[in-house]
PDB file of C-alpha atoms and ligand atoms in Angstrom:
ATOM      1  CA  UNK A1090      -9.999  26.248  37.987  1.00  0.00           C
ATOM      2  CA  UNK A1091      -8.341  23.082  37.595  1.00  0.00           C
ATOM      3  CA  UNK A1092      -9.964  22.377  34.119  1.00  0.00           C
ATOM      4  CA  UNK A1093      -8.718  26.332  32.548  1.00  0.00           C
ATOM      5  CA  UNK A1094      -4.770  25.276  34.010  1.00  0.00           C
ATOM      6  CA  UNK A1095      -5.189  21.662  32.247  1.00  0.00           C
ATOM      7  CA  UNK A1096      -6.020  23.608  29.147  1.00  0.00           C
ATOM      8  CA  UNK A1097      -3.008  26.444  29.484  1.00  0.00           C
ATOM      9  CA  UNK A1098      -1.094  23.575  29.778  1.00  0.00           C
ATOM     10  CA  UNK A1099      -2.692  21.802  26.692  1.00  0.00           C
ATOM     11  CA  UNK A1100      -2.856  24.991  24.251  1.00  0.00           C
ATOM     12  CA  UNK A1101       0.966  25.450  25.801  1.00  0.00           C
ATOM     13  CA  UNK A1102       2.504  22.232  24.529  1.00  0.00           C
ATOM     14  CA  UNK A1103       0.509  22.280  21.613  1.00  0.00           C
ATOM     15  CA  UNK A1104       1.686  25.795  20.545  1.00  0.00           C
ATOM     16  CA  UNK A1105      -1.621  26.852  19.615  1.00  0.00           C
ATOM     17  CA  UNK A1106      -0.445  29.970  18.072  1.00  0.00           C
ATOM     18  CA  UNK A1107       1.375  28.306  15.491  1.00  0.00           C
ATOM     19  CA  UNK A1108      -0.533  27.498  11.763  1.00  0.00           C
ATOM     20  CA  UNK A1109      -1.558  24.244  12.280  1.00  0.00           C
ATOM     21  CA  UNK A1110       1.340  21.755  11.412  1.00  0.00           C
ATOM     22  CA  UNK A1111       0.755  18.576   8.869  1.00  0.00           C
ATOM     23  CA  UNK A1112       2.882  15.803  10.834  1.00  0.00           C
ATOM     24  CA  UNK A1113       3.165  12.228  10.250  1.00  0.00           C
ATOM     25  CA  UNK A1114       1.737  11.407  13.996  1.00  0.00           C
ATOM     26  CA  UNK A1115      -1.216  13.237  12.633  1.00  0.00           C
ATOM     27  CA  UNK A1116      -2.538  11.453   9.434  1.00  0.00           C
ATOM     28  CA  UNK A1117      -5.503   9.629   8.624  1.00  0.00           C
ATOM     29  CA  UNK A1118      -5.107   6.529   6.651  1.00  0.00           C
ATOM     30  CA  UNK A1119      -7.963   4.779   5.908  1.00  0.00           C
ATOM     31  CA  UNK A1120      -7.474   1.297   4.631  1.00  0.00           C
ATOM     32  CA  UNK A1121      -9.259  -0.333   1.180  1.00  0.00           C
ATOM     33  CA  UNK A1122      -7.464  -2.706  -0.027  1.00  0.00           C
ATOM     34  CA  UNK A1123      -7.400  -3.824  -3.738  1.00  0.00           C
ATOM     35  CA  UNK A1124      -7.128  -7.063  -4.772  1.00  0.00           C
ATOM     36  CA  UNK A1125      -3.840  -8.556  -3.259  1.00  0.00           C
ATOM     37  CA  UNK A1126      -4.260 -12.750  -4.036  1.00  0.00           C
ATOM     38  CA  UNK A1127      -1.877 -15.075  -5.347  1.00  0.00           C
ATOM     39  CA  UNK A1128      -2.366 -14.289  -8.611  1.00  0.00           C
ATOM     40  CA  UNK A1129      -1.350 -10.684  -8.138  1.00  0.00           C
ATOM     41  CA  UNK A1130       1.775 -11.983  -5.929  1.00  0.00           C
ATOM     42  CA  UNK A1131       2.847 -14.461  -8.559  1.00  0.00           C
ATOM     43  CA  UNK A1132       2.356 -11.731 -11.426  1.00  0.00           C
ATOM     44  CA  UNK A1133       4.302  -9.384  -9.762  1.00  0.00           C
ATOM     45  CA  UNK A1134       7.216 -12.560  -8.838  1.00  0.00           C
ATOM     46  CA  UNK A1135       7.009 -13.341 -12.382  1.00  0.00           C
ATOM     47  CA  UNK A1136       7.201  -9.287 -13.687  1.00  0.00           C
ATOM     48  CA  UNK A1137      10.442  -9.338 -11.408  1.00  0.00           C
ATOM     49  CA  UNK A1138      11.727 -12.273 -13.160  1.00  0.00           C
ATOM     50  CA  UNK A1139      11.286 -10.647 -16.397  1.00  0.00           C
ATOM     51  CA  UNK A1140      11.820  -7.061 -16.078  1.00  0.00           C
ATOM     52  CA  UNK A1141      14.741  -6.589 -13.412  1.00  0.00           C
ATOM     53  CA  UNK A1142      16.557 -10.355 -13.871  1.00  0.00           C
ATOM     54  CA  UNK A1143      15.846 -11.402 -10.035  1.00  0.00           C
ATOM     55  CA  UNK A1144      14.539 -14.168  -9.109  1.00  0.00           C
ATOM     56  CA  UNK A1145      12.927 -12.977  -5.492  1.00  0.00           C
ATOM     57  CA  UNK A1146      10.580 -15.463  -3.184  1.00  0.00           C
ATOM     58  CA  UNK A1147       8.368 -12.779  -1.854  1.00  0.00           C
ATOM     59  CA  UNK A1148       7.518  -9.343  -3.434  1.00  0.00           C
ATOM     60  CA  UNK A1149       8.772  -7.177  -0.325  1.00  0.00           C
ATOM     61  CA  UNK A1150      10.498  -3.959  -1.675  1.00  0.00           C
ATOM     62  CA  UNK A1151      13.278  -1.558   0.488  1.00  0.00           C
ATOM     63  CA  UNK A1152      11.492   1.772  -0.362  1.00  0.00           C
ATOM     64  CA  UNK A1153      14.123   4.100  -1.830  1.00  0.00           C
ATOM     65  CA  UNK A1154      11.604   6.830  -3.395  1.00  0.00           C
ATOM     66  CA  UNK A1155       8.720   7.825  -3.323  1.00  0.00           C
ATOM     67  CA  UNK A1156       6.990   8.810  -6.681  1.00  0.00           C
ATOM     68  CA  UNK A1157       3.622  10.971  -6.985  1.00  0.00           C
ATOM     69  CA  UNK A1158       1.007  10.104 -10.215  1.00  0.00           C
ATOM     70  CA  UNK A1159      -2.578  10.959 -11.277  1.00  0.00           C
ATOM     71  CA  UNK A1160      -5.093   8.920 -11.907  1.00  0.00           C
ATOM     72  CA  UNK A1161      -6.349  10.319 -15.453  1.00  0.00           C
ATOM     73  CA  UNK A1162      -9.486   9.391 -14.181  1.00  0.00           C
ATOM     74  CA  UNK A1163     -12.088  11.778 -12.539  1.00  0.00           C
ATOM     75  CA  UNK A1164     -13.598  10.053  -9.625  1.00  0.00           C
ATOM     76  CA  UNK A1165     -12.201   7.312  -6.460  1.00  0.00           C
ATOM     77  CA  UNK A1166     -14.842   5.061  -7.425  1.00  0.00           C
ATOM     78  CA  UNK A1167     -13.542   4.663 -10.944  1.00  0.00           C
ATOM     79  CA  UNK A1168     -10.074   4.714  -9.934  1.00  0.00           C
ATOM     80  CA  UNK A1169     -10.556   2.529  -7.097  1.00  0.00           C
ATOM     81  CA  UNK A1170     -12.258  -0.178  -9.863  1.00  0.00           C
ATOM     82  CA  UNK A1171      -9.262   0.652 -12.311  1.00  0.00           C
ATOM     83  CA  UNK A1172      -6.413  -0.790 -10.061  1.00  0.00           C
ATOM     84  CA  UNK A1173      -8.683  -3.210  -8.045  1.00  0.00           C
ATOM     85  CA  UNK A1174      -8.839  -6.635  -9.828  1.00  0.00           C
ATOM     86  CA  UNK A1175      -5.458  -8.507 -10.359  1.00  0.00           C
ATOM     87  CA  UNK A1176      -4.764  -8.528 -14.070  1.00  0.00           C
ATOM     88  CA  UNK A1177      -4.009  -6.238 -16.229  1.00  0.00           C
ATOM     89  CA  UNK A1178      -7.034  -4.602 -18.004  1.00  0.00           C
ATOM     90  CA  UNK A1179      -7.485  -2.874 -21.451  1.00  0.00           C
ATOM     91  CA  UNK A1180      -4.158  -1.273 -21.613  1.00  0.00           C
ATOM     92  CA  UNK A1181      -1.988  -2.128 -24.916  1.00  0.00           C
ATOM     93  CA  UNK A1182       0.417   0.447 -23.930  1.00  0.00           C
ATOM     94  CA  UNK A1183       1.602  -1.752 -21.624  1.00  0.00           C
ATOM     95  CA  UNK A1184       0.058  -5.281 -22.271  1.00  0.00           C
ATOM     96  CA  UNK A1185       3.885  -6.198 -23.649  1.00  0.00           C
ATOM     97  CA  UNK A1186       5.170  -5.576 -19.604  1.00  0.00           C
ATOM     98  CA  UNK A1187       2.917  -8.516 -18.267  1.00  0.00           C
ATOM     99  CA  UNK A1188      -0.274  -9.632 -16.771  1.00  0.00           C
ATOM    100  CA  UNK A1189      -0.068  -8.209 -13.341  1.00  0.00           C
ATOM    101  CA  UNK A1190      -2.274  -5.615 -13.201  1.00  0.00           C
ATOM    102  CA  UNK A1191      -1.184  -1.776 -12.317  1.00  0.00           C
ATOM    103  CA  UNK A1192      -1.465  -0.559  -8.783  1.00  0.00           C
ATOM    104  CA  UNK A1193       0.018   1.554  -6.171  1.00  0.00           C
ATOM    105  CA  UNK A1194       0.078   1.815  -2.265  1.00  0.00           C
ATOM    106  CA  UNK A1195      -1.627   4.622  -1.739  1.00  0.00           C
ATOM    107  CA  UNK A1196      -4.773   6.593  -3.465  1.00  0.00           C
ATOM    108  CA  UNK A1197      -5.465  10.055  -2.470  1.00  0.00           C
ATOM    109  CA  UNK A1198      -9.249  11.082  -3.064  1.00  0.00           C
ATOM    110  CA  UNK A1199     -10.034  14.927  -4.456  1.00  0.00           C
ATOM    111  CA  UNK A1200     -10.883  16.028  -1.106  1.00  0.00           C
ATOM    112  CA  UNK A1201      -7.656  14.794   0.371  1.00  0.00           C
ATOM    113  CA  UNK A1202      -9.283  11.589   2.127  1.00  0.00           C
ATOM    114  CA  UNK A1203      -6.340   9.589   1.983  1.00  0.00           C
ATOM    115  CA  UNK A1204      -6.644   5.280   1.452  1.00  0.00           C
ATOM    116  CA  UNK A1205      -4.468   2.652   1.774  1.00  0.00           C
ATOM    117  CA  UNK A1206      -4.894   0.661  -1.025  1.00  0.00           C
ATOM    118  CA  UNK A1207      -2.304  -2.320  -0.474  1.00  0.00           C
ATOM    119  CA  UNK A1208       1.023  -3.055   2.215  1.00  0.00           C
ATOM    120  CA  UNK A1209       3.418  -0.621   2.053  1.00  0.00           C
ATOM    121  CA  UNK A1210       6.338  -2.711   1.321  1.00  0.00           C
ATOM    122  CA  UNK A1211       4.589  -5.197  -1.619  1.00  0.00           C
ATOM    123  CA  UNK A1212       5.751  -4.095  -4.949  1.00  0.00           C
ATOM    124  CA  UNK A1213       3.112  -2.372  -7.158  1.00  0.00           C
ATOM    125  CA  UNK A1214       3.403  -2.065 -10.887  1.00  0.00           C
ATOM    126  CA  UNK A1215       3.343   2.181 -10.942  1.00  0.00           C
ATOM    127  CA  UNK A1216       6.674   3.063 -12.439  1.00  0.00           C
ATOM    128  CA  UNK A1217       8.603   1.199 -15.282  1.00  0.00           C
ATOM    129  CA  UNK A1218      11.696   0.645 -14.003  1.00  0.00           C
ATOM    130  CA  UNK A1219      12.022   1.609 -10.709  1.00  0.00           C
ATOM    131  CA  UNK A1220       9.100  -0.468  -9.005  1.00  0.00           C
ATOM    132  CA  UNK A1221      11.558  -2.625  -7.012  1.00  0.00           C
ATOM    133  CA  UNK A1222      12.075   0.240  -4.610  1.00  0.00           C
ATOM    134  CA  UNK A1223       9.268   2.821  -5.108  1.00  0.00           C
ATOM    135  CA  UNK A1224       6.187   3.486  -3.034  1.00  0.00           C
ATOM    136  CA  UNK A1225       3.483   4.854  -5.587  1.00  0.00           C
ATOM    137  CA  UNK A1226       0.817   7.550  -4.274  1.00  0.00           C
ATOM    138  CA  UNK A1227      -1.861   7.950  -7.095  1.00  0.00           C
ATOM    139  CA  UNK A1228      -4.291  11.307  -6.996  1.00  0.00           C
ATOM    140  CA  UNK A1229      -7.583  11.041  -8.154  1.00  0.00           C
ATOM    141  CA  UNK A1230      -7.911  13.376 -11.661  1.00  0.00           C
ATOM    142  CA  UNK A1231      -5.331  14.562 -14.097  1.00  0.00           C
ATOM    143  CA  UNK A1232      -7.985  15.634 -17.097  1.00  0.00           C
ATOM    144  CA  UNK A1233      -7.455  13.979 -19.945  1.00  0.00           C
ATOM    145  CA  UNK A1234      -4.194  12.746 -18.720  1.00  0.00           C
ATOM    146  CA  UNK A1235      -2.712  16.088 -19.751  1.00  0.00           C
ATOM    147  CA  UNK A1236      -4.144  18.770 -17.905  1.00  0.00           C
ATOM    148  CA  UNK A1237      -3.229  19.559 -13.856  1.00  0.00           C
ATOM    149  CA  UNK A1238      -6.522  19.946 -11.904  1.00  0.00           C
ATOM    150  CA  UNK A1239      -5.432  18.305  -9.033  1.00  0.00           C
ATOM    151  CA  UNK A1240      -6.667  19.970  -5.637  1.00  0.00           C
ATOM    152  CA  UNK A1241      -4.762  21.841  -2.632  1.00  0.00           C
ATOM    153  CA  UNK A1242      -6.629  19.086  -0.165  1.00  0.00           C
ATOM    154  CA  UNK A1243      -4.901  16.683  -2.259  1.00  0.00           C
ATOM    155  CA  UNK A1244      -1.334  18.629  -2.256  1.00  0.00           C
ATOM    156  CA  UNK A1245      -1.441  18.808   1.950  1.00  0.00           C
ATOM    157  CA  UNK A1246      -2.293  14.841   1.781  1.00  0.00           C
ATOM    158  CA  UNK A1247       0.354  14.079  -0.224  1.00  0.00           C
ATOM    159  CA  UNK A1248       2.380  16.585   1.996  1.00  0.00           C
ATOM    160  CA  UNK A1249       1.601  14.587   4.947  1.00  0.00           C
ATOM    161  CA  UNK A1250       1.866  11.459   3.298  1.00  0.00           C
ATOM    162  CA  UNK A1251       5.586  12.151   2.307  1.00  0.00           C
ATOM    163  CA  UNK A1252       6.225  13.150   5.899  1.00  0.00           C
ATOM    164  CA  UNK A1253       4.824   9.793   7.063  1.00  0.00           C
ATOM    165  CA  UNK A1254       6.444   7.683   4.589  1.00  0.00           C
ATOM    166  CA  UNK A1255      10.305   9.121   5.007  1.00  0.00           C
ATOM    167  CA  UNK A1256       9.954   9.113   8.985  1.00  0.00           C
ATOM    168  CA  UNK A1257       8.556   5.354   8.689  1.00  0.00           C
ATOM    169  CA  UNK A1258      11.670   4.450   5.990  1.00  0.00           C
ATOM    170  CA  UNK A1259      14.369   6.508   6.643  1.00  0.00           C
ATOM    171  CA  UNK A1260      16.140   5.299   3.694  1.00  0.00           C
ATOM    172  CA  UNK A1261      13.966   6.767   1.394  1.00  0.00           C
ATOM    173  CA  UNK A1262      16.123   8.898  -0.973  1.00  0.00           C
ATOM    174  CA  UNK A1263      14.066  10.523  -3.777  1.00  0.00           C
ATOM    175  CA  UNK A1264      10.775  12.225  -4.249  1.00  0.00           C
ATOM    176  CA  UNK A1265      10.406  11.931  -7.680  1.00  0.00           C
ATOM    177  CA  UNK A1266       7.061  12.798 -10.389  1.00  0.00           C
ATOM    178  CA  UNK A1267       5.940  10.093 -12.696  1.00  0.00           C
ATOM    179  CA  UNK A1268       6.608  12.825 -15.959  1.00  0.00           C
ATOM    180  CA  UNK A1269      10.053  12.766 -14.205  1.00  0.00           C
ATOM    181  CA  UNK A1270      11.165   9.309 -14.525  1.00  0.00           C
ATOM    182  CA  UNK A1271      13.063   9.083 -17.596  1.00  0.00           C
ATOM    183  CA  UNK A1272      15.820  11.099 -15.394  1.00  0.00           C
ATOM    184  CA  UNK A1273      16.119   7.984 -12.870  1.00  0.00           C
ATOM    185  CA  UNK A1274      17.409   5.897 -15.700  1.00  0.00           C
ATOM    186  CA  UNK A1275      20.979   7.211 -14.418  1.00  0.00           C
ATOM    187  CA  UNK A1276      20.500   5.750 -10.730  1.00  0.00           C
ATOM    188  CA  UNK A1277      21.235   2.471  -9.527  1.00  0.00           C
ATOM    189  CA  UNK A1278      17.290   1.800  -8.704  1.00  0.00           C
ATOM    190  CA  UNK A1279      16.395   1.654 -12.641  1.00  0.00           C
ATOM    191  CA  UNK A1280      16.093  -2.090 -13.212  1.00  0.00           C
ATOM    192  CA  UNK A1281      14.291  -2.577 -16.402  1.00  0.00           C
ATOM    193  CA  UNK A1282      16.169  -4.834 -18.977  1.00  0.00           C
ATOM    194  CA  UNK A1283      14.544  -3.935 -22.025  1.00  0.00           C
ATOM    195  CA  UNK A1284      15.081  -0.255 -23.328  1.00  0.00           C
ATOM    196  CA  UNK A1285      12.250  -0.027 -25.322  1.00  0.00           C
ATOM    197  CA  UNK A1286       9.703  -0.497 -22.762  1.00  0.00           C
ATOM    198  CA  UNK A1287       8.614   2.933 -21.640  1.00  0.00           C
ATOM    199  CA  UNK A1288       6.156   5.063 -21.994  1.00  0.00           C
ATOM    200  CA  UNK A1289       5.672   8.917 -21.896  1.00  0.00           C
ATOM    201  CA  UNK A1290       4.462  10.237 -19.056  1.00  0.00           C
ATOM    202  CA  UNK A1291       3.182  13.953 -17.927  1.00  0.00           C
ATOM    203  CA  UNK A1292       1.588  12.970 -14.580  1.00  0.00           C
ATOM    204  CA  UNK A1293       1.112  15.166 -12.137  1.00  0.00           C
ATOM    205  CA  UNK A1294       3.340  17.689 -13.618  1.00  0.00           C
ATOM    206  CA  UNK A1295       5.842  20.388 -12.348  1.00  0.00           C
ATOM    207  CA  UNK A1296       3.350  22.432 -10.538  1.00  0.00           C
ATOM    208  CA  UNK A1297       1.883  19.602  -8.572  1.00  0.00           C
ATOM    209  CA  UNK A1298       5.527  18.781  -7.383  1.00  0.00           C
ATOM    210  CA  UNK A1299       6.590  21.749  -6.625  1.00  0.00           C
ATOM    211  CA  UNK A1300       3.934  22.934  -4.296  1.00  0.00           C
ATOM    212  CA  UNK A1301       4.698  19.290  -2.738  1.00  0.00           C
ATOM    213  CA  UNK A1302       8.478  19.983  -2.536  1.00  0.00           C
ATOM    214  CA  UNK A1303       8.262  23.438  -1.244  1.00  0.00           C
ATOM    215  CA  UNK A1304       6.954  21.947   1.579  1.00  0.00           C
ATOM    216  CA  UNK A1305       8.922  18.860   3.041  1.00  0.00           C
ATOM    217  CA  UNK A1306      11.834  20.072   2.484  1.00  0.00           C
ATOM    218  CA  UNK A1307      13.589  19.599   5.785  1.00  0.00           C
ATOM    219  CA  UNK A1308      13.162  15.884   4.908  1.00  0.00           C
ATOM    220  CA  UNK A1309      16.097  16.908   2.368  1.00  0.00           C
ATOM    221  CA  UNK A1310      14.553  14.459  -0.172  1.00  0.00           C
ATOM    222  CA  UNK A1311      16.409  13.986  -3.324  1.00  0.00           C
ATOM    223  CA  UNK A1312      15.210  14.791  -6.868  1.00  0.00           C
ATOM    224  CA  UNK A1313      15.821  13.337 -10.583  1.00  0.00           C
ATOM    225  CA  UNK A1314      19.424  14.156 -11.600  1.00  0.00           C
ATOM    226  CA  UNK A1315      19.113  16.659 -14.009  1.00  0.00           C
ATOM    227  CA  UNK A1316      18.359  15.991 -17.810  1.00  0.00           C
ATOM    228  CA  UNK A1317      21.271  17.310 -18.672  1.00  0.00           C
ATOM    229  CA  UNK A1318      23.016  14.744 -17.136  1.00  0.00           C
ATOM    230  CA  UNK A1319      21.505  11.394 -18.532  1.00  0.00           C
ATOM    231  CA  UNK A1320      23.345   9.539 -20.990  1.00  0.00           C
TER     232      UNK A1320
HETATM  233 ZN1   ZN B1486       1.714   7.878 -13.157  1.00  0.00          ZN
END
């Protein structure tokens, strides 16, 4: 008798009627860390130096935005091996912006599985421009870096993820796409000196971000100004 009243009280508080709600107290985060060593720390110092004009003595960022991205490449393992090692691979598009090689804080996996690839408040190289206050969540796939196949595991992780990252840093503004940057030059977070370092992007696309929007938006998130409005 006892044990049926603990669990009216249980099903009670937990509303079990409801749809089952994503919630930050609820995520899994499993940590795998890429390659974080002094060479990565100095690269990114030094890509500070160079591309926003600070001189900073550690790489600790104030998170302003968060920005979503695909992988372009079809599998974790792949990915995983893609941002893992410190310098920059094989990547002349962007072998002018430094040595340090690309990362981001957070990879999400095609069946959602979401890791934690390095601390939340280093900077990673994701975003030209606006790394200095932008926490990067990569999806695994993005065919041929132009087509949207990303999954609806992988939209509810990045749901949740959002959720987790704007009640940990409340002053978190923007939820921005990577095809979407070119609209930040405007703000006061784009930092990068030199104009004609950037790079066309279509990752992950309006369809991605809107299914992502739709559903945090009590968290009254900012997006890009419009186009229309750069100048
Ligand atoms: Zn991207």
């Amino acid at each position: 008798m006892k044990i049926i009243k603990l669990l009216a009280i249980i099903l009670a508080l937990t509303g079990c009627n409801a749809e089952p709600q994503i919630s930050s107290e609820n995520i899994i985060i499993i940590d795998k860390p890429i390659d974080f060593g002094s060479q990565r720390i100095e690269g990114t110092k030094e890509y500070i130096r160079t591309h926003y004009g600070l001189s900073v003595k550690d790489i600790t960022i104030k998170p302003k935005m968060i920005v979503l991205h695909w992988t372009a490449i079809p599998t974790l393992e792949k990915s995983f091996a893609f941002l893992k090692p410190q310098a920059l691979g094989d990547r002349p598009d962007i072998k002018s912006g430094g040595n340090v090689n690309v990362s981001a804080h957070f990879l999400v996996d095609r069946d959602g599985t979401i890791y934690r690839l390095m601390p939340e408040t280093y900077m990673a190289r994701h975003i030209i421009g606006l790394n200095y206050s932008a926490i990067g969540i990569e999806n695994v796939g993005g065919k041929n870096n132009n087509t949207d196949d990303l999954t609806s595991a992988q939209t509810k992780s990045n749901i949740a993820l959002v959720k987790y990252l704007k009640t940990k840093y409340q002053n978190i503004e923007y939820l921005i796409g990577h095809h979407e940057y070119a609209r930040m030059k405007n703000t006061q977070y784009w930092l990068e000196k030199d104009d004609s370092y950037f790079t066309q992007k279509s990752d992950p696309g309006d369809r991605f971000m809107k299914s992502v929007r739709d559903n945090v938006k009590d968290l009254h998130l900012l997006t890009p100004p419009a186009a229309k409005d750069c100048r």
